[in-house]
Coordinates of C-alpha atoms and ligand atoms in Angstrom, one line a residue:
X1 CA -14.7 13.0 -20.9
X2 CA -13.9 9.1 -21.0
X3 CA -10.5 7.3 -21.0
X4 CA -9.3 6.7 -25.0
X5 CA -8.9 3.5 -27.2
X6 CA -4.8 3.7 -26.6
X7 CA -5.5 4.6 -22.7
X8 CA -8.2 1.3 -23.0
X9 CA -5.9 -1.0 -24.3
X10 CA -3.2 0.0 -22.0
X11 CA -5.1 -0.9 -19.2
X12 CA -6.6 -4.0 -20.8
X13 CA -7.9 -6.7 -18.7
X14 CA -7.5 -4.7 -15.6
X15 CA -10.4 -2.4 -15.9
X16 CA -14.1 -3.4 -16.4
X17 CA -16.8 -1.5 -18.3
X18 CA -20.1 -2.2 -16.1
X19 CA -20.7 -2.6 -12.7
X20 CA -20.5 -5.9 -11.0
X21 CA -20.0 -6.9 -7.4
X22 CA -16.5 -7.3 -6.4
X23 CA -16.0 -4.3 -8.4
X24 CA -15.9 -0.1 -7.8
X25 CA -16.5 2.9 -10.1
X26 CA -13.5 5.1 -10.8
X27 CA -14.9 8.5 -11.3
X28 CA -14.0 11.8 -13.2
X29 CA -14.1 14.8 -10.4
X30 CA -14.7 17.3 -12.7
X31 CA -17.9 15.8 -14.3
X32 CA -18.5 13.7 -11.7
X33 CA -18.7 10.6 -14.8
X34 CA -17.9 7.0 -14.2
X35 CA -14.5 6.1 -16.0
X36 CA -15.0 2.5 -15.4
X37 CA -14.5 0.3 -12.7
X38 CA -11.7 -1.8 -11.4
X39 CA -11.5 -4.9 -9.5
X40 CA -12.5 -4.7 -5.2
X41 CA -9.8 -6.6 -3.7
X42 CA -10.1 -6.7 0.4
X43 CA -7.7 -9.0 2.8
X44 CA -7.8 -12.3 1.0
X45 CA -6.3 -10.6 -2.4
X46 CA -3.8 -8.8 0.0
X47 CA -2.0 -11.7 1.2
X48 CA -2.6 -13.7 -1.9
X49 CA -0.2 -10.5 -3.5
X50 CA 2.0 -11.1 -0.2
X51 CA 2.1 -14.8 -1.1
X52 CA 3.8 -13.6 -4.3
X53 CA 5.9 -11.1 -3.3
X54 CA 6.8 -13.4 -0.8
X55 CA 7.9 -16.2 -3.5
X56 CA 9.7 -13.4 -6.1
X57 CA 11.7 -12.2 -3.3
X58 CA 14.5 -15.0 -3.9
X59 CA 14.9 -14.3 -7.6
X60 CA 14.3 -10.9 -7.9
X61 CA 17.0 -10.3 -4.8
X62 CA 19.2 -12.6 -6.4
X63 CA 19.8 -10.7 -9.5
X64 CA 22.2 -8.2 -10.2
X65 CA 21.6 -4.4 -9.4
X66 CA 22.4 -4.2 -13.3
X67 CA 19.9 -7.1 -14.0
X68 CA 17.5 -5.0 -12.1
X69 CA 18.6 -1.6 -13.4
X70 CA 17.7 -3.0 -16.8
X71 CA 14.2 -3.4 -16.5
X72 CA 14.0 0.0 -14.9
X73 CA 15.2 1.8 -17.5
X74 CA 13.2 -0.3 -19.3
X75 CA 10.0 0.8 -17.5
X76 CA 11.3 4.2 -17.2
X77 CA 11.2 4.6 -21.3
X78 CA 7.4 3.0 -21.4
X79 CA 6.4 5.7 -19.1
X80 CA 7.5 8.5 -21.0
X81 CA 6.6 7.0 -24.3
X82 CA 2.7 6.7 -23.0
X83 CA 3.5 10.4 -21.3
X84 CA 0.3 11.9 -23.2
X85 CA -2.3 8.8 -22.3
X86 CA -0.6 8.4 -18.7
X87 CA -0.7 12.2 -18.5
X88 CA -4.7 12.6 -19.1
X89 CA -5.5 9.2 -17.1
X90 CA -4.3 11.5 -14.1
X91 CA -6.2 14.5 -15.8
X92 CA -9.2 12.3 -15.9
X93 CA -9.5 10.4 -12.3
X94 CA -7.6 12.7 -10.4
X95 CA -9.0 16.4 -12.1
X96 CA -5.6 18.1 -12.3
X97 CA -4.9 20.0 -15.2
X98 CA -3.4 18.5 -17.8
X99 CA -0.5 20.7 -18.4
X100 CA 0.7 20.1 -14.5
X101 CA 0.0 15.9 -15.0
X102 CA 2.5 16.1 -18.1
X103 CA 4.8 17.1 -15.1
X104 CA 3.6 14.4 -12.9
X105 CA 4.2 11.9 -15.3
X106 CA 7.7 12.6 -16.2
X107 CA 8.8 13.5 -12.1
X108 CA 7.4 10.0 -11.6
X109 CA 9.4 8.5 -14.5
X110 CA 12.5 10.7 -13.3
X111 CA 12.5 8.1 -9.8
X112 CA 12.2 4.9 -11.8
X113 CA 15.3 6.3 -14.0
X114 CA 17.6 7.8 -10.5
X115 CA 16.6 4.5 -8.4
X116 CA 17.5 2.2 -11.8
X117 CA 21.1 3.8 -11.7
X118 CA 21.6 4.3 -7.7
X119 CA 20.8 0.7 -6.9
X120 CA 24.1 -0.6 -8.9
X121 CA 25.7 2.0 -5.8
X122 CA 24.3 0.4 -2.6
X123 CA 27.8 0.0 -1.4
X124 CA 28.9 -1.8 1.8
X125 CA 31.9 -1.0 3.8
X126 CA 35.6 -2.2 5.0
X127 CA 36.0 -1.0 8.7
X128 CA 39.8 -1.2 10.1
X129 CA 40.0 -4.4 12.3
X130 CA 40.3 -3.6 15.9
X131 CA 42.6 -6.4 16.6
X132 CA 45.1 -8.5 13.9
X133 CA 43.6 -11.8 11.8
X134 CA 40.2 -10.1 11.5
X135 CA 38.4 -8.7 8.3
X136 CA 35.4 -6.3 9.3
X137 CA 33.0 -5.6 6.6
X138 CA 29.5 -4.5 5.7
X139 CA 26.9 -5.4 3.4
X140 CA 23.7 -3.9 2.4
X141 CA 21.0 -6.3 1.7
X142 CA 17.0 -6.0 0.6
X143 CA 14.8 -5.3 3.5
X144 CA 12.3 -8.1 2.2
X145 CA 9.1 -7.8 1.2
X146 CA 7.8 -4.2 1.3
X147 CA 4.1 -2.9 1.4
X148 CA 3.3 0.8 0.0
X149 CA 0.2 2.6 0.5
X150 CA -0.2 6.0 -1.7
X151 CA -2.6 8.7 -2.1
X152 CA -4.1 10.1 -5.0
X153 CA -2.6 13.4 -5.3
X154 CA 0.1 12.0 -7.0
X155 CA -1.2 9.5 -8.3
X156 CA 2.3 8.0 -10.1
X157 CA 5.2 9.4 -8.1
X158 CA 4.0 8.5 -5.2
X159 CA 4.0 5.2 -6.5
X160 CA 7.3 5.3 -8.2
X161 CA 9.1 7.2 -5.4
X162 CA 8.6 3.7 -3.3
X163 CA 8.6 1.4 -5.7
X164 CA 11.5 2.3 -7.5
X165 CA 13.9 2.3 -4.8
X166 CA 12.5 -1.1 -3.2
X167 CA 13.0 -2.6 -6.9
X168 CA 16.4 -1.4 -7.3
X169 CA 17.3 -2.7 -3.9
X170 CA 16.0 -6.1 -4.7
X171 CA 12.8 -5.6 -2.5
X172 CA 8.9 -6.9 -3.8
X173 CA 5.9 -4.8 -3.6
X174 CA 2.2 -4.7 -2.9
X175 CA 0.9 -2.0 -3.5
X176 CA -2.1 -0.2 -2.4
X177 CA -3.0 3.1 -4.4
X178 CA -5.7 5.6 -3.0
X179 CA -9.3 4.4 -4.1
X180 CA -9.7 7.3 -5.9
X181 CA -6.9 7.0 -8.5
X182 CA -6.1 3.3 -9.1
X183 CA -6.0 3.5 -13.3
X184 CA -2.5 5.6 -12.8
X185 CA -1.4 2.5 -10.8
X186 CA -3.0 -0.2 -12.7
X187 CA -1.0 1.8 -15.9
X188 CA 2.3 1.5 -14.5
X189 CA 1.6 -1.9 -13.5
X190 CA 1.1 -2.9 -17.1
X191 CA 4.3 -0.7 -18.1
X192 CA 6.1 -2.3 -15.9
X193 CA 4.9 -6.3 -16.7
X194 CA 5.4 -5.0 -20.8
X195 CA 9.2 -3.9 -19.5
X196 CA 9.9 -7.3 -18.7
X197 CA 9.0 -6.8 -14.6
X198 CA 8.7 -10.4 -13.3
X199 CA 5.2 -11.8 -12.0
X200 CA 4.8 -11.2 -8.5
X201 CA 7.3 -8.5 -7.9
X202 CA 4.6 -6.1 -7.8
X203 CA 1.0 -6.6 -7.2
X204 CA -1.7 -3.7 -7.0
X205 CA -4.4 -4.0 -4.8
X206 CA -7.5 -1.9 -6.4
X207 CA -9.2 -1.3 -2.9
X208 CA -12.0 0.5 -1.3
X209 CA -11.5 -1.1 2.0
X210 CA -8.4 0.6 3.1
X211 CA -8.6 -0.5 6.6
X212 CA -8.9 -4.1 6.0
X213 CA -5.8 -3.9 3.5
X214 CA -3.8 -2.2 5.7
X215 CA -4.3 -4.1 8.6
X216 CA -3.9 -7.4 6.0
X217 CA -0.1 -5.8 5.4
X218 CA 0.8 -4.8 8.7
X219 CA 0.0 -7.6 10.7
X220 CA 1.6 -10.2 8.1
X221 CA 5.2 -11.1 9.4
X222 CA 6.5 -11.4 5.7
X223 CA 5.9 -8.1 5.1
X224 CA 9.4 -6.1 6.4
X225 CA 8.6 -2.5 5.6
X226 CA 5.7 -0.2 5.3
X227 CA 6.0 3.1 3.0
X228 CA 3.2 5.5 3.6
X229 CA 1.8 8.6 2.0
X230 CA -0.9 10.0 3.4
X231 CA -3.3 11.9 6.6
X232 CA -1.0 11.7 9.3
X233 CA -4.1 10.5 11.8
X234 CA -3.8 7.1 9.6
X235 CA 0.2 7.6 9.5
X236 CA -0.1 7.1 13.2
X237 CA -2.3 4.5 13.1
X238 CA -0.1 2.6 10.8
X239 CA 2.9 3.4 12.2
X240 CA 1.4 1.8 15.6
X241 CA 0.0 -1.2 13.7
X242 CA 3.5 -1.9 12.7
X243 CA 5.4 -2.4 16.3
X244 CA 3.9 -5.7 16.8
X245 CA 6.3 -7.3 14.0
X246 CA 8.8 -4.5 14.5
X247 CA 8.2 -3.3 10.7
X248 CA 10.6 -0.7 9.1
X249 CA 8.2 2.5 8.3
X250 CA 8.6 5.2 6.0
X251 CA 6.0 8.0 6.7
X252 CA 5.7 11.0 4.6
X253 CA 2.4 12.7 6.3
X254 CA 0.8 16.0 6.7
X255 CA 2.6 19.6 6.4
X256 CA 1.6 22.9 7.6
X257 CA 4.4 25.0 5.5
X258 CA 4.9 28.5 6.4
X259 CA 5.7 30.7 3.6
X260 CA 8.0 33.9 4.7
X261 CA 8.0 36.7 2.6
X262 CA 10.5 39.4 4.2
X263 CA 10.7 43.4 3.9
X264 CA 13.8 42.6 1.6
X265 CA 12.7 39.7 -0.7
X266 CA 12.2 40.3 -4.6
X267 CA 8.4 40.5 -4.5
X268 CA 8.1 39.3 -8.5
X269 CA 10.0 36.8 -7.1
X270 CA 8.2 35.9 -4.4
X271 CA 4.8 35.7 -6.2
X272 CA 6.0 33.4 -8.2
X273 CA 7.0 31.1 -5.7
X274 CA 3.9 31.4 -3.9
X275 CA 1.7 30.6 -7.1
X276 CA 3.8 27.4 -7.8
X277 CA 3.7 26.2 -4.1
X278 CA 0.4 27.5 -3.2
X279 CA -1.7 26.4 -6.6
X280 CA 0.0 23.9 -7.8
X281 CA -2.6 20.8 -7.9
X282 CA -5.1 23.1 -6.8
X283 CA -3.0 23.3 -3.2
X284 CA -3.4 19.9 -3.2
X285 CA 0.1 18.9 -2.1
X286 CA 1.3 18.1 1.6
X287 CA 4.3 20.5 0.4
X288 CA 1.6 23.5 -0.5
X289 CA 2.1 26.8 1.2
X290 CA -0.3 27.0 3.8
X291 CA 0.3 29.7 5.8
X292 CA 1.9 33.1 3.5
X293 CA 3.6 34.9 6.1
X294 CA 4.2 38.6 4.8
X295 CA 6.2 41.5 6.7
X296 CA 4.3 44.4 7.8
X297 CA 6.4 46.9 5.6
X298 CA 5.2 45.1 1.9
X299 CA 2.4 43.4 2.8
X300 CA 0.0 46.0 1.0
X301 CA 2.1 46.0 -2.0
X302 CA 2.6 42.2 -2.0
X303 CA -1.4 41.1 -1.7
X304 CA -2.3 43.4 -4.4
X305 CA 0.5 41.8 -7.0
X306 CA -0.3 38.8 -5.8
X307 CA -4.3 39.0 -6.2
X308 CA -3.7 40.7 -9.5
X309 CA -1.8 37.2 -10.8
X310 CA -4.2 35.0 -8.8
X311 CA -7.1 36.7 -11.2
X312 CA -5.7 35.1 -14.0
X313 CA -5.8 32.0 -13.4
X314 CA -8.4 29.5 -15.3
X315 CA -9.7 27.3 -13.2
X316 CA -11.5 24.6 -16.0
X317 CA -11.8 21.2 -16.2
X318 CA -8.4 19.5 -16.5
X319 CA -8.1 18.0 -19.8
X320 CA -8.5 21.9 -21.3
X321 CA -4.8 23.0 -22.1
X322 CA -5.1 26.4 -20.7
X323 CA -6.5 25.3 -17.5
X324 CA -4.2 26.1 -14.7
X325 CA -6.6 24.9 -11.5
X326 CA -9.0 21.9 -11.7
X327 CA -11.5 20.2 -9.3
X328 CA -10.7 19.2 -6.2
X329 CA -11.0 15.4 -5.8
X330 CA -14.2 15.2 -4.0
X331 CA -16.9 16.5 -1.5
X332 CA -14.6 16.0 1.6
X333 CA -12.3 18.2 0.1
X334 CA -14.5 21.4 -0.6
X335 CA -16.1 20.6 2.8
X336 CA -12.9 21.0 4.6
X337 CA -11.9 23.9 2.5
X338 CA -15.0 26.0 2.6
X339 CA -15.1 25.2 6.2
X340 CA -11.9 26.8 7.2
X341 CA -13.0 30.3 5.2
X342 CA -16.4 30.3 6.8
X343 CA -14.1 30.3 10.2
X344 CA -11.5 32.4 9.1
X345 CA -14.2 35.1 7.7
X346 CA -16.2 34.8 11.0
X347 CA -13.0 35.3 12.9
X348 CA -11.9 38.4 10.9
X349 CA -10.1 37.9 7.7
X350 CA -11.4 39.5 4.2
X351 CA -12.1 37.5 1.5
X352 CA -10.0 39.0 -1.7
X353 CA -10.9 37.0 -4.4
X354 CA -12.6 33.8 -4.9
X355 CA -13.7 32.8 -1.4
X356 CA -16.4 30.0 -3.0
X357 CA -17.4 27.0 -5.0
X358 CA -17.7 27.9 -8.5
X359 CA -20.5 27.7 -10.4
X360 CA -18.6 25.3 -12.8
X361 CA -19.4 22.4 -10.4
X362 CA -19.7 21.5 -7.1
X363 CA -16.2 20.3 -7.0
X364 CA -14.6 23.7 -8.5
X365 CA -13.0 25.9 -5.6
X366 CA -12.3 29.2 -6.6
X367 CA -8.4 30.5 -6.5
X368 CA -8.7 32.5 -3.0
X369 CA -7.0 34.8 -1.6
X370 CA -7.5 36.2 1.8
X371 CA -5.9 39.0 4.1
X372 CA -5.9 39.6 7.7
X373 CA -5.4 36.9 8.8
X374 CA -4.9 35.8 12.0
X375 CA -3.5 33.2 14.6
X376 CA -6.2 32.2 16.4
X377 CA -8.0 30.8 13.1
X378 CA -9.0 27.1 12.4
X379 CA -6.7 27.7 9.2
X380 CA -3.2 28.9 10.9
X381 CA -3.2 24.8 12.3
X382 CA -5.0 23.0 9.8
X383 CA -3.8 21.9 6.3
X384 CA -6.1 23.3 3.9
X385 CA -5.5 21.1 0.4
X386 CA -7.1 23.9 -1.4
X387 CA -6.6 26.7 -3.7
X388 CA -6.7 29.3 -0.6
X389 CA -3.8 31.6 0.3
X390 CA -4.3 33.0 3.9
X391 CA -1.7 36.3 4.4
X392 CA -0.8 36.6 7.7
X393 CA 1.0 39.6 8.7
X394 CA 4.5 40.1 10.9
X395 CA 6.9 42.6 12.3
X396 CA 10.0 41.1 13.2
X397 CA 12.7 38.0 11.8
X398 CA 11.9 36.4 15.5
X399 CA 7.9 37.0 14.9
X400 CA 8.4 34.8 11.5
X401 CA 10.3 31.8 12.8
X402 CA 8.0 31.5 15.9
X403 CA 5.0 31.8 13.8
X404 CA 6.3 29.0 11.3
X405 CA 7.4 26.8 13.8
X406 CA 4.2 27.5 15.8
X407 CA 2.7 23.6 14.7
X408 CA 3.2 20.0 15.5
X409 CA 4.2 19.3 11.7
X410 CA 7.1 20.0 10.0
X411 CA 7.6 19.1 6.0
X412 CA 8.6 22.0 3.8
X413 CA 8.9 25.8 4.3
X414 CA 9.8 28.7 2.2
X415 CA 11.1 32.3 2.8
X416 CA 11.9 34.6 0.6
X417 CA 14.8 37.3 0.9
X418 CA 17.6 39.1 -0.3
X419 CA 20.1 39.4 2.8
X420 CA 22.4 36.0 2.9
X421 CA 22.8 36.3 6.9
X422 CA 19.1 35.9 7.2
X423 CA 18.5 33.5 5.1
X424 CA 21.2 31.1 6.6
X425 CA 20.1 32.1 9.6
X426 CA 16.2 31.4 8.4
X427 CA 17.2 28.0 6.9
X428 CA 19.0 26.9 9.9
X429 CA 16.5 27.7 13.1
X430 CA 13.3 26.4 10.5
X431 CA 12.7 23.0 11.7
X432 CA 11.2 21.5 8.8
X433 CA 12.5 18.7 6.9
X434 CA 13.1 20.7 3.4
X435 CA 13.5 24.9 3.2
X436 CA 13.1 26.4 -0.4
X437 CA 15.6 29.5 0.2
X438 CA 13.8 32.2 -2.4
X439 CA 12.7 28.5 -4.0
X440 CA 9.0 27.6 -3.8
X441 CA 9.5 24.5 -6.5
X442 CA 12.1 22.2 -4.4
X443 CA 10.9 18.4 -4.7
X444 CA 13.4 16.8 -7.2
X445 CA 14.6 12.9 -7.7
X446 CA 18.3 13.5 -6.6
X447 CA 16.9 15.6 -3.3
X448 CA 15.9 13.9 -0.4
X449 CA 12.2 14.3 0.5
X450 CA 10.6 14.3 4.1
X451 CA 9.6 16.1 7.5
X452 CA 10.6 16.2 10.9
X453 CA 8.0 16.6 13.9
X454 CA 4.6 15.4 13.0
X455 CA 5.0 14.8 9.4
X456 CA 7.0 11.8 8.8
X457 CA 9.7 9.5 9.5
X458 CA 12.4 8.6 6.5
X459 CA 13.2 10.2 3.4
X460 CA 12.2 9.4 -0.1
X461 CA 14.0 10.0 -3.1
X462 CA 18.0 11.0 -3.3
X463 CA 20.8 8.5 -2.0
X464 CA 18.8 8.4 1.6
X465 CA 15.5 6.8 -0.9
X466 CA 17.4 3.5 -1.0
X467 CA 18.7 3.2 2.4
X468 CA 14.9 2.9 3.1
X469 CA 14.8 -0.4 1.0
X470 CA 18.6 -1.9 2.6
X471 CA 19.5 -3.7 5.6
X472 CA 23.3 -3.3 6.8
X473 CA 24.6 -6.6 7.9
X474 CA 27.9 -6.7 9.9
X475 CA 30.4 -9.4 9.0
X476 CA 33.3 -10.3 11.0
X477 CA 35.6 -12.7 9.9
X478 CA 38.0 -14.1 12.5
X479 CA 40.8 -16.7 12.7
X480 CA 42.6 -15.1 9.0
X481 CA 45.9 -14.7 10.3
X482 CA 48.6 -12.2 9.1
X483 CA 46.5 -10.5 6.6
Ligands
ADP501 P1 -6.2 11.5 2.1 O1 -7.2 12.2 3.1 O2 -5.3 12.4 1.5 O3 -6.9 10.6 1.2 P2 -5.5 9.2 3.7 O4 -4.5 9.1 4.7 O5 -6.9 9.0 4.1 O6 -5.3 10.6 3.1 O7 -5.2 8.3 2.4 C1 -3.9 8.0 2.0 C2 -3.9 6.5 1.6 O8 -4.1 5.7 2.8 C3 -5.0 6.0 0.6 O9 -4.5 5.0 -0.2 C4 -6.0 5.5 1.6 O10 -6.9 4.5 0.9 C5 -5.2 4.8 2.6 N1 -5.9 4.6 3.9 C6 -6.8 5.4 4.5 N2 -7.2 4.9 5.7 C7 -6.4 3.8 5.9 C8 -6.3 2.8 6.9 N3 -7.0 2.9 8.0 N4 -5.4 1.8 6.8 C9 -4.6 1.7 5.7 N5 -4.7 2.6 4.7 C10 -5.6 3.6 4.8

């Protein structure tokens, strides 16, 4: 499968069809084809992109939130107007099912359109003087020059979830996508220019040499803020990288999420919320249940519905419409996955269904499902980014909480149950960042989005997305007499 005339032309001029040096293949996980290939910038192109960030910053910030908004909305329509083409570029260099990228590409739109409208809100404040003749006031002002680093899992709202709310603030952007999905980027790039986005307020740097990017942005005294997606090993590296120039950093990094299914919960219910969170993107998703923790009384009952839906999924390559799970996006991946049920199978725990690669490809995992699981497993700690549900089993309310609080991360968790005084008491001692109460589909534009612990500093989307992208400034003015 290959990218299409309109998907071409789209991305004119930023993509290449042969190999050259100072260039890197783009490639389709589920054939393991070559797309095409897209420019290799390093350092140099990094701070050239800062450069012009750097010199946009004045007019861009100087225009009106309304200016601004404008060409948001503006960029906002484009996107959904390419939905189909954007939708099977993700299909095609990220492997995820073209019926979930459809979703993708209208989430990410849904930020471009909240941010476009929120930014004309970035109110200040009057504060009560403290003594007579004085007028106390704040103002919220763009941060500066912003640098946003984004993984390919999604491969456009990650993008526009930063992006957005730096725009709408009056912020510029470089931009560095994951190496494995820059077309998605390079698209919105060219939505954006055709929606009448000044030169230089964006740049996208097309990169295989993350390190030397990164370290390009953070160590570059123009650049005010970092917003990162990704590992949380290179979160803390970043984050660490960024002290020397006292950077502002958004980090939205690993999860672990705990998925609590009680005695009393509507099981139907239940499975369903487990299939979205758990399968969605082939588990691919930092908010993914990882760890489906069932109560001793239904957890017969709840694996055999559960297995019996898992059975019918169709795990095909993406750009099929009835595919429901796609490729995983590369070696690493099915490394990391297959290693954790080798442990967990050596350790004890019964494979249900699935359990291996498929003979589809070597980039196919089988839906999984396994039981008995335990603990003391490599998979109760680590995050699996794969189509694997381990059930772990518990007794008591107290068992539940300890067990899902039982890591050092700390994004999204779920539980599922009928009884209101234990899911308020649930909600509140779970200390994660976001808690889907009998919900297992909770990332929204209007919500804010992070974790606590481990997985991140700062929020993204909601009204706490733009505060990211302000700076308060305190204004006293003195000597006004009688006032
Ligand atoms: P994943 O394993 O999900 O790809 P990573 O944290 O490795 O997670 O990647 C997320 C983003 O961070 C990607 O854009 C990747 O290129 C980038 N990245 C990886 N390592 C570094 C680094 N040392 N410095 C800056 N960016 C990095």
């Amino acid at each position: 499968m290959k990218l299409n005339e309109t998907q071409r032309s789209l991305l004119g001029g930023l993509i290449f069809d042969s190999e050259a040096p100072g260039r890197f293949a783009v490639l389709n996980p589920a054939d393991g084809s070559t797309l095409c290939y897209v420019p290799a910038h390093g350092a140099a192109e990094t701070t050239q992109a800062i450069d012009a960030a750097d010199a946009a910053f004045p007019a861009w910030s100087a225009l009106t939130a309304k200016a601004r908004s404008i060409i948001l909305r503006k960029w906002n329509d484009l996107v959904l107007d390419h939905l189909e083409d954007m939708a099977m570029l993700v299909t095609l260099e990220q492997g995820r099912p073209i019926r979930e990228t459809r979703g993708e590409v209208t989430y990410g739109a849904s930020f471009i359109e909240w941010f476009a409208e929120e930014g004309k809100r970035a109110y200040g404040r009057t504060i009560p003087a403290t003594v007579p003749g004085k007028h106390l006031q704040t103002i919220k002002q763009p941060i500066g020059v912003c640098a946003a680093i984004t993984p390919w899992n999604f491969p456009i709202s990650m993008i526009t979830r930063k992006v957005s709310p730096a725009l709408a603030a009056g912020c510029t952007v470089v931009i560095k996508p994951s190496e494995e999905t820059p077309l998605s980027a390079l698209a919105l790039y060219a939505l954006a220019r055709q929606a009448g986005l000044p030169e230089g307020v964006i740049s996208i740097i097309t990169s295989v040499k993350a390190k030397e990017v990164g370290e390009a942005m953070t160590s570059d005294p123009r650049v005010k803020k970092l917003s990162f997606t990704g590992s949380t090993p290179v979160g803390k590296l970043l984050y660490a990288a960024c002290a020397p120039t006292m950077k502002k950093v958004s980090m939205e990094l690993g999860g672990n999420a705990p998925f609590i299914v009680f005695d009393d919960a509507e099981i139907d219910a239940a499975i369903e919320g487990v299939l979205a969170s758990k399968y969605r993107n082939s588990g691919q998703t930092c908010v993914c249940a990882n760890r489906i923790l069932v109560q001793a009384g239904i957890y017969d009952r709840f694996t055999a519905a559960l297995v019996e839906k898992v059975k019918e999924m169709k795990l095909e390559p993406g750009w099929l419409e009835e595919a429901t799970l796609g490729p995983l996006i590369n070696q690493k991946a099915i490394d990391k996955v297959e290693h954790l049920v080798v442990d967990a199978v050596k350790h004890g725990a019964k494979i249900i269904t699935g359990g291996h690669v498929d003979a589809q490809g070597p980039l196919f995992y089988q839906a999984s499902v396994l039981t008995n699981v335990t603990e003391d497993m490599e998979i109760f700690s680590t995050e699996i980014f794969g189509p694997v549900a381990p059930l772990f089993k518990f007794d008591t309310e107290e068992e539940a909480i300890r067990m899902a609080n039982d890591t050092p991360f700390g994004l999204a968790a779920y539980a599922y149950t009928r009884d209101i005084g234990r899911a308020m008491r649930v909600a509140s001692k779970l200390e994660y960042g976001m808690v889907g109460m009998n919900d297992g589909l909770i990332s929204t534009e209007v919500t804010p989005f992070g974790g606590v612990k481990e997985s991140g500093i700062g929020r993204e989307g909601a009204v706490e997305g733009l505060e990211e992208y302000l700076s308060v400034k305190y204004i006293s003015y003195g000597g006004l007499g009688a006032i």
